[in-house]
PDB file of C-alpha atoms in Angstrom:
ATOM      1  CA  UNK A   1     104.051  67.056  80.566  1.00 45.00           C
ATOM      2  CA  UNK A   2     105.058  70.103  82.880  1.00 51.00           C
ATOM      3  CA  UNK A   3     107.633  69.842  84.936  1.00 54.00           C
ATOM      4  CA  UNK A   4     108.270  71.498  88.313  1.00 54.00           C
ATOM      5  CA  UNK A   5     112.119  72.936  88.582  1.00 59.00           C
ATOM      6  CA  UNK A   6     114.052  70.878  91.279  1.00 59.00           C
ATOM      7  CA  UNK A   7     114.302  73.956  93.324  1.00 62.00           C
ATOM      8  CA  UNK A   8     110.657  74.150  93.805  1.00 63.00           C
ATOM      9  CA  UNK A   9     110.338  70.896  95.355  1.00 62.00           C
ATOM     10  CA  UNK A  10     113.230  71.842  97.398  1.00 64.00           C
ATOM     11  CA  UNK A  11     111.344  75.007  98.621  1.00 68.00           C
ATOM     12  CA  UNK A  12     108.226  73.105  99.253  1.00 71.00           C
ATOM     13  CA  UNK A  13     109.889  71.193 102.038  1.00 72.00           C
ATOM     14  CA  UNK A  14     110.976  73.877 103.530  1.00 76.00           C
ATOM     15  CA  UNK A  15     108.760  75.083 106.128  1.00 72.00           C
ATOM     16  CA  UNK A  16     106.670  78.548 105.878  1.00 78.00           C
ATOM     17  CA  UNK A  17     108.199  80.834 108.313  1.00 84.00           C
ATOM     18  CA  UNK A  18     111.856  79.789 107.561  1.00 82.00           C
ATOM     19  CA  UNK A  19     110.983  80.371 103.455  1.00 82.00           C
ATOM     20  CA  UNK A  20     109.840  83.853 104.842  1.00 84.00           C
ATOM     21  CA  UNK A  21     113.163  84.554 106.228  1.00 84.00           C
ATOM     22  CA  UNK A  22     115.566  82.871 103.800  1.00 84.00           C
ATOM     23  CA  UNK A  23     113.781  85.167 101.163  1.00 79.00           C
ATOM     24  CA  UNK A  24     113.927  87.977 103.551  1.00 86.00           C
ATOM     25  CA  UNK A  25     117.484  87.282 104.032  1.00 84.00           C
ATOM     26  CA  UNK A  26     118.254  87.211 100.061  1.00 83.00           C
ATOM     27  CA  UNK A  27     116.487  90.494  99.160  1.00 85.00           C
ATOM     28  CA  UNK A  28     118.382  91.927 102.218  1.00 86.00           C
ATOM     29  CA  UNK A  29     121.328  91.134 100.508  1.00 86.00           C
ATOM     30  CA  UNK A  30     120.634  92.046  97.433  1.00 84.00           C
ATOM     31  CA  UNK A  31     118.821  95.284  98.597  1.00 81.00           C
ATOM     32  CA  UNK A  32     122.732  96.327  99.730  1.00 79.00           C
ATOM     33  CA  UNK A  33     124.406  95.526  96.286  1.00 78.00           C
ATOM     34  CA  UNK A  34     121.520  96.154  93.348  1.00 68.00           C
ATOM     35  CA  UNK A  35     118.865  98.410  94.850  1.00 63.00           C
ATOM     36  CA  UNK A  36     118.074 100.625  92.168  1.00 73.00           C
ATOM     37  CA  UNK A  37     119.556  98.622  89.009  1.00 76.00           C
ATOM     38  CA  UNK A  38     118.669  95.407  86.940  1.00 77.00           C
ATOM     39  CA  UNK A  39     117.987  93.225  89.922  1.00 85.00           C
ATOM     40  CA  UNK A  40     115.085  95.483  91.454  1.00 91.00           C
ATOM     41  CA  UNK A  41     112.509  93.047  90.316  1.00 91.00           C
ATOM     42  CA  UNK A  42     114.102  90.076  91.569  1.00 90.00           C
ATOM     43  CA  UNK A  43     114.388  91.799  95.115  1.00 92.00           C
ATOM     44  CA  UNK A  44     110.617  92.734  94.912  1.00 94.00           C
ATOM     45  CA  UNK A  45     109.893  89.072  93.995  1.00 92.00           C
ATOM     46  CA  UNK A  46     111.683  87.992  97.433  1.00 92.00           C
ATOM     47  CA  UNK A  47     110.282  90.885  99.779  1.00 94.00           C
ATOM     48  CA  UNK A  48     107.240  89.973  98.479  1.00 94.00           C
ATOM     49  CA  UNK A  49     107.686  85.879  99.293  1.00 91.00           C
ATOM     50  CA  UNK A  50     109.219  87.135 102.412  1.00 93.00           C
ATOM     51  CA  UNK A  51     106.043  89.300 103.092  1.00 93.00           C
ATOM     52  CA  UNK A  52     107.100  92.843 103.503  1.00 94.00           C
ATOM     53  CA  UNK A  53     104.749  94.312 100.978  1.00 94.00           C
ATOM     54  CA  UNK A  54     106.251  97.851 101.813  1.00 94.00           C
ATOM     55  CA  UNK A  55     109.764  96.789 100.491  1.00 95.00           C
ATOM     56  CA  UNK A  56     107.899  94.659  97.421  1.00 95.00           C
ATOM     57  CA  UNK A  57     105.954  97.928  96.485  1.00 96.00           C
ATOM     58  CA  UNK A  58     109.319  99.900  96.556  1.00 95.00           C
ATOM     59  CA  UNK A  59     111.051  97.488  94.050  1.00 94.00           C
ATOM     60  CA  UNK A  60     108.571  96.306  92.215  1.00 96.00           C
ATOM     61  CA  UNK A  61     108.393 100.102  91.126  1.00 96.00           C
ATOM     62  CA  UNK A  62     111.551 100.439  90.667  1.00 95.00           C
ATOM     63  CA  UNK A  63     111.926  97.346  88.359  1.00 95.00           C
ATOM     64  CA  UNK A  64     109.084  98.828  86.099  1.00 96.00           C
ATOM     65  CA  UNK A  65     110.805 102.090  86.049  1.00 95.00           C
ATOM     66  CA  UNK A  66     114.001  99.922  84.765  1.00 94.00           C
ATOM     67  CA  UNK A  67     111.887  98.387  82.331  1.00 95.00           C
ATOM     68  CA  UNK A  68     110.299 101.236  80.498  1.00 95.00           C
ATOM     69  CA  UNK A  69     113.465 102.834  80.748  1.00 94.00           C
ATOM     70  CA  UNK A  70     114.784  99.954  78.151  1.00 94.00           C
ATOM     71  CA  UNK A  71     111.081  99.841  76.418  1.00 94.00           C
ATOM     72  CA  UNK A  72     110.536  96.620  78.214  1.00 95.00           C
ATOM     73  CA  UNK A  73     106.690  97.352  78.805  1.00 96.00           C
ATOM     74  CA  UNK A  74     105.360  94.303  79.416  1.00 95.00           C
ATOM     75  CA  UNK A  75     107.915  93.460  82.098  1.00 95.00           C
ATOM     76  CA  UNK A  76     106.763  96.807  83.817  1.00 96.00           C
ATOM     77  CA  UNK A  77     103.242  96.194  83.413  1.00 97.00           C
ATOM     78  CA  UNK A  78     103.655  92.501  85.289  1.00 96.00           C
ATOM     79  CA  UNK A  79     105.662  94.634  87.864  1.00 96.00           C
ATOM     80  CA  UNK A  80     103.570  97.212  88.223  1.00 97.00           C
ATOM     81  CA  UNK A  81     100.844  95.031  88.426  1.00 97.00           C
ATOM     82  CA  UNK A  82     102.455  93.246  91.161  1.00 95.00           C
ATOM     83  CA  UNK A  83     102.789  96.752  93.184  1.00 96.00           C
ATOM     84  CA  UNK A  84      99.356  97.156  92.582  1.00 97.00           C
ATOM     85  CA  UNK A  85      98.803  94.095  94.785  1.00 95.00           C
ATOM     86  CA  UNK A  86     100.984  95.765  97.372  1.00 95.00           C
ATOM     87  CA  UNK A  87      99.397  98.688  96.930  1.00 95.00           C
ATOM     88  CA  UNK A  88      95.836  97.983  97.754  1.00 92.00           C
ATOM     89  CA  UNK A  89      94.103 100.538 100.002  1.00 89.00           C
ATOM     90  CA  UNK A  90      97.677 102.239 100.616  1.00 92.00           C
ATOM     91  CA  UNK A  91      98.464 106.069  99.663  1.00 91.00           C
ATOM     92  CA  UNK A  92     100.418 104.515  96.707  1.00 94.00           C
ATOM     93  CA  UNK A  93      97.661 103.195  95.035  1.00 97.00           C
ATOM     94  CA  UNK A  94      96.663 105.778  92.913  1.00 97.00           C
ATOM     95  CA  UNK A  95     100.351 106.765  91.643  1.00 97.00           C
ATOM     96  CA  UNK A  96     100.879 103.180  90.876  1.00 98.00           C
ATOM     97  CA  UNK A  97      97.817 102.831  89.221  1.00 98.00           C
ATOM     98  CA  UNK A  98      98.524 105.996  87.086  1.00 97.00           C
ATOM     99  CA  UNK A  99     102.313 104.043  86.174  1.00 97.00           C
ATOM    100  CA  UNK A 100     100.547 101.376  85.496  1.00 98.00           C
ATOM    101  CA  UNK A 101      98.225 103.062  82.830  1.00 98.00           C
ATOM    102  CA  UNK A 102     101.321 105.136  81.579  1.00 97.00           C
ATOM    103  CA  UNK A 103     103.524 101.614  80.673  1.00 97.00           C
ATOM    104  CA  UNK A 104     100.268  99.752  79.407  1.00 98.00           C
ATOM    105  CA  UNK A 105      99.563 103.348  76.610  1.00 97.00           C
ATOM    106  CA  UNK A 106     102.993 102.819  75.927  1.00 96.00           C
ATOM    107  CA  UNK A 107     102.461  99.501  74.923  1.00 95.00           C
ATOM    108  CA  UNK A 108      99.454  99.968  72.893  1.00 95.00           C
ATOM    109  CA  UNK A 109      96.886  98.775  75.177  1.00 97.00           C
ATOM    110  CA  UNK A 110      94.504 101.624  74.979  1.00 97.00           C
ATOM    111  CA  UNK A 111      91.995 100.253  76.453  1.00 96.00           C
ATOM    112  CA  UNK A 112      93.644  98.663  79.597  1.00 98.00           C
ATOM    113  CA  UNK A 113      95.409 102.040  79.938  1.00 98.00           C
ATOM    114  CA  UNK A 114      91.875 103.618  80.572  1.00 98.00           C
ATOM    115  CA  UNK A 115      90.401 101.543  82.595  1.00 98.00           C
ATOM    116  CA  UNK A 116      93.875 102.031  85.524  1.00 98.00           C
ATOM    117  CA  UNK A 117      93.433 105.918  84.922  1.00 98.00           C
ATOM    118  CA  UNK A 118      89.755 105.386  86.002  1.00 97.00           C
ATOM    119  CA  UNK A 119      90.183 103.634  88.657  1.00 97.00           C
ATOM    120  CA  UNK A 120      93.152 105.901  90.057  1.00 98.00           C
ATOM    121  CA  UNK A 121      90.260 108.286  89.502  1.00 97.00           C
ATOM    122  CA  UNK A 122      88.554 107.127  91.922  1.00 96.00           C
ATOM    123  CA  UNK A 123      91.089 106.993  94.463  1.00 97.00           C
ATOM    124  CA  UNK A 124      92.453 110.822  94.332  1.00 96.00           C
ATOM    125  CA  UNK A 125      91.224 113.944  95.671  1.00 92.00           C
ATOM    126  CA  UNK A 126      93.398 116.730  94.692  1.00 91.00           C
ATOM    127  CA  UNK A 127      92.691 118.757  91.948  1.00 90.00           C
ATOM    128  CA  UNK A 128      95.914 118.477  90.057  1.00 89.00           C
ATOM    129  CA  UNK A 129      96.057 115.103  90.200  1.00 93.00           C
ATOM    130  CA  UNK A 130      92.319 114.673  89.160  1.00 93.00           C
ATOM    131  CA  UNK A 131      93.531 116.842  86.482  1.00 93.00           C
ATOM    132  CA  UNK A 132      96.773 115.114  85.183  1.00 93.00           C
ATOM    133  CA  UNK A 133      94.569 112.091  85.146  1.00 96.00           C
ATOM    134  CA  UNK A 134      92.190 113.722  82.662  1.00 96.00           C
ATOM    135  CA  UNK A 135      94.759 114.692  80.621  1.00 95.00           C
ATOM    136  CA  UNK A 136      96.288 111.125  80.672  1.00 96.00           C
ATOM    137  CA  UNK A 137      92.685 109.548  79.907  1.00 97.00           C
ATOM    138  CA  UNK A 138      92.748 112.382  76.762  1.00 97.00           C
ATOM    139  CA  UNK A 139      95.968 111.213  75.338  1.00 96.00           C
ATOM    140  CA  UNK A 140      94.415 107.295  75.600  1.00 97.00           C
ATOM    141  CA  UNK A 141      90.897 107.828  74.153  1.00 98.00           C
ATOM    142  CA  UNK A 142      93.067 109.536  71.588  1.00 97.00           C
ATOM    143  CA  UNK A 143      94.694 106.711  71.196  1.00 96.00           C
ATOM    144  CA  UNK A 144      91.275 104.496  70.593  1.00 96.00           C
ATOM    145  CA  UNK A 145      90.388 106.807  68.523  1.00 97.00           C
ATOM    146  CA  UNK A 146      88.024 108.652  70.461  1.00 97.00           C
ATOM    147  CA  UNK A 147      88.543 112.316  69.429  1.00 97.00           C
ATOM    148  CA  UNK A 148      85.124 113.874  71.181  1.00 97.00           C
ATOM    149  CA  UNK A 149      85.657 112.059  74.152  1.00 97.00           C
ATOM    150  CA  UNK A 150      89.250 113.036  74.363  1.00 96.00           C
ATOM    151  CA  UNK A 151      88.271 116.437  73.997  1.00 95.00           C
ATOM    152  CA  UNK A 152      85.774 116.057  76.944  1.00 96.00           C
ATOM    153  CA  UNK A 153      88.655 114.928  78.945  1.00 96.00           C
ATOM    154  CA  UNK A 154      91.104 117.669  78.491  1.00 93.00           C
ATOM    155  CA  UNK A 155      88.189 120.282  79.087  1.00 92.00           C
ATOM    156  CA  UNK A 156      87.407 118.609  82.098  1.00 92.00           C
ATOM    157  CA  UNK A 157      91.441 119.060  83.120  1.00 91.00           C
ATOM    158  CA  UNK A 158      91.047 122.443  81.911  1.00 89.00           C
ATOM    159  CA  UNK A 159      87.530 123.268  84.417  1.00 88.00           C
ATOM    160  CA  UNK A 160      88.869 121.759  87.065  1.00 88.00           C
ATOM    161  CA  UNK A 161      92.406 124.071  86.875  1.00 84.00           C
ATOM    162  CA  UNK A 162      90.849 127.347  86.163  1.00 81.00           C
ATOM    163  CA  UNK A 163      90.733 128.548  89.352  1.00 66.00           C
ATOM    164  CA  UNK A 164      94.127 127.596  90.266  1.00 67.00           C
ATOM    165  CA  UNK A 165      95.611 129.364  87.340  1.00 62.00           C
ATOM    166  CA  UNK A 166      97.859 128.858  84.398  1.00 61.00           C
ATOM    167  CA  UNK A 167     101.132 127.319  86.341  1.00 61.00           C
ATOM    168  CA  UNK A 168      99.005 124.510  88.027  1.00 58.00           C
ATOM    169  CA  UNK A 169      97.434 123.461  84.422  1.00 57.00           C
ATOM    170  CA  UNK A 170     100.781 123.180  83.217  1.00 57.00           C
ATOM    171  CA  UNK A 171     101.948 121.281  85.923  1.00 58.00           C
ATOM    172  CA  UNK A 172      99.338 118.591  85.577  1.00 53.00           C
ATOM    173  CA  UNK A 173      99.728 118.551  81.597  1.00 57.00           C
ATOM    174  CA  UNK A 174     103.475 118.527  81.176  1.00 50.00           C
ATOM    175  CA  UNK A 175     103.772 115.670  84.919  1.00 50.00           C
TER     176      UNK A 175
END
């Protein structure tokens, strides 16, 4: 039988708006001491109860960059996926989608990976970062296994660039 934790039940009877603000007030707090270290993902968790999906966005990111940085990939994929929800029709969405597809290669999941990189796809206009997508979506079908198709991909990176010349290929292979 599952168990809810006492604090839970204590939350529930508090009432909506003043949750809002008691989370507000504890990511505020810990916003001043642990920004940018372990406790990122924690602060995103409260922004995000609190609903400031700005402040969630800019944690949550910064907890998956935390992560990876300690190959904890599928605690930056849950984070990043929670950005993504933050994300949503925002000028972030595409980058975070690309993270997102950069910690799910890393962890193996090919096929997850490709499916983020098309939909950032979708999303993004400029050339280079059509490009560096491409590239990405090359080093993933790789990764399945795909060979021709990841060939496709990188010539497609390689079309779209030739016009801009040499330094802006570079760019969106080596970012």
């Amino acid at each position: 039988e599952w168990r809810r934790h006492p604090l839970e039940s204590f939350e529930d009877a508090i009432p909506q708006q003043r949750r809002r603000t008691l989370h507000a007030l504890v990511a505020q707090v810990f916003e001043g001491t642990d920004g940018s270290g372990p406790g990122a993902a924690m602060i995103a968790r409260h922004f995000a109860a609190a609903g400031d999906s700005e402040k969630a966005l800019r944690y949550a990111r910064i907890g998956a960059r935390n992560a990876i940085r300690v190959g904890a990939y599928a605690a930056a994929t849950d984070l990043l996926e929670e950005a993504l929800d933050h994300a949503r029709a925002r000028p972030e969405e595409a980058e975070v989608l690309e993270e997102l597809a950069g910690a799910l290669q890393a962890s193996g999941r090919a096929s997850d990976a490709r499916a983020a990189i098309d939909r950032a796809l979708g999303l993004v206009e400029v050339a280079r970062d059509v490009a560096r997508l491409e590239v990405r979506r090359a080093h993933v079908l790789r990764m399945e296994g795909r060979r021709r198709d990841a060939i496709a991909a990188a010539q497609r990176a390689i079309e779209i660039l030739d016009a801009g010349g040499g330094r802006e290929l570079a760019e969106a292979v080596v970012t």
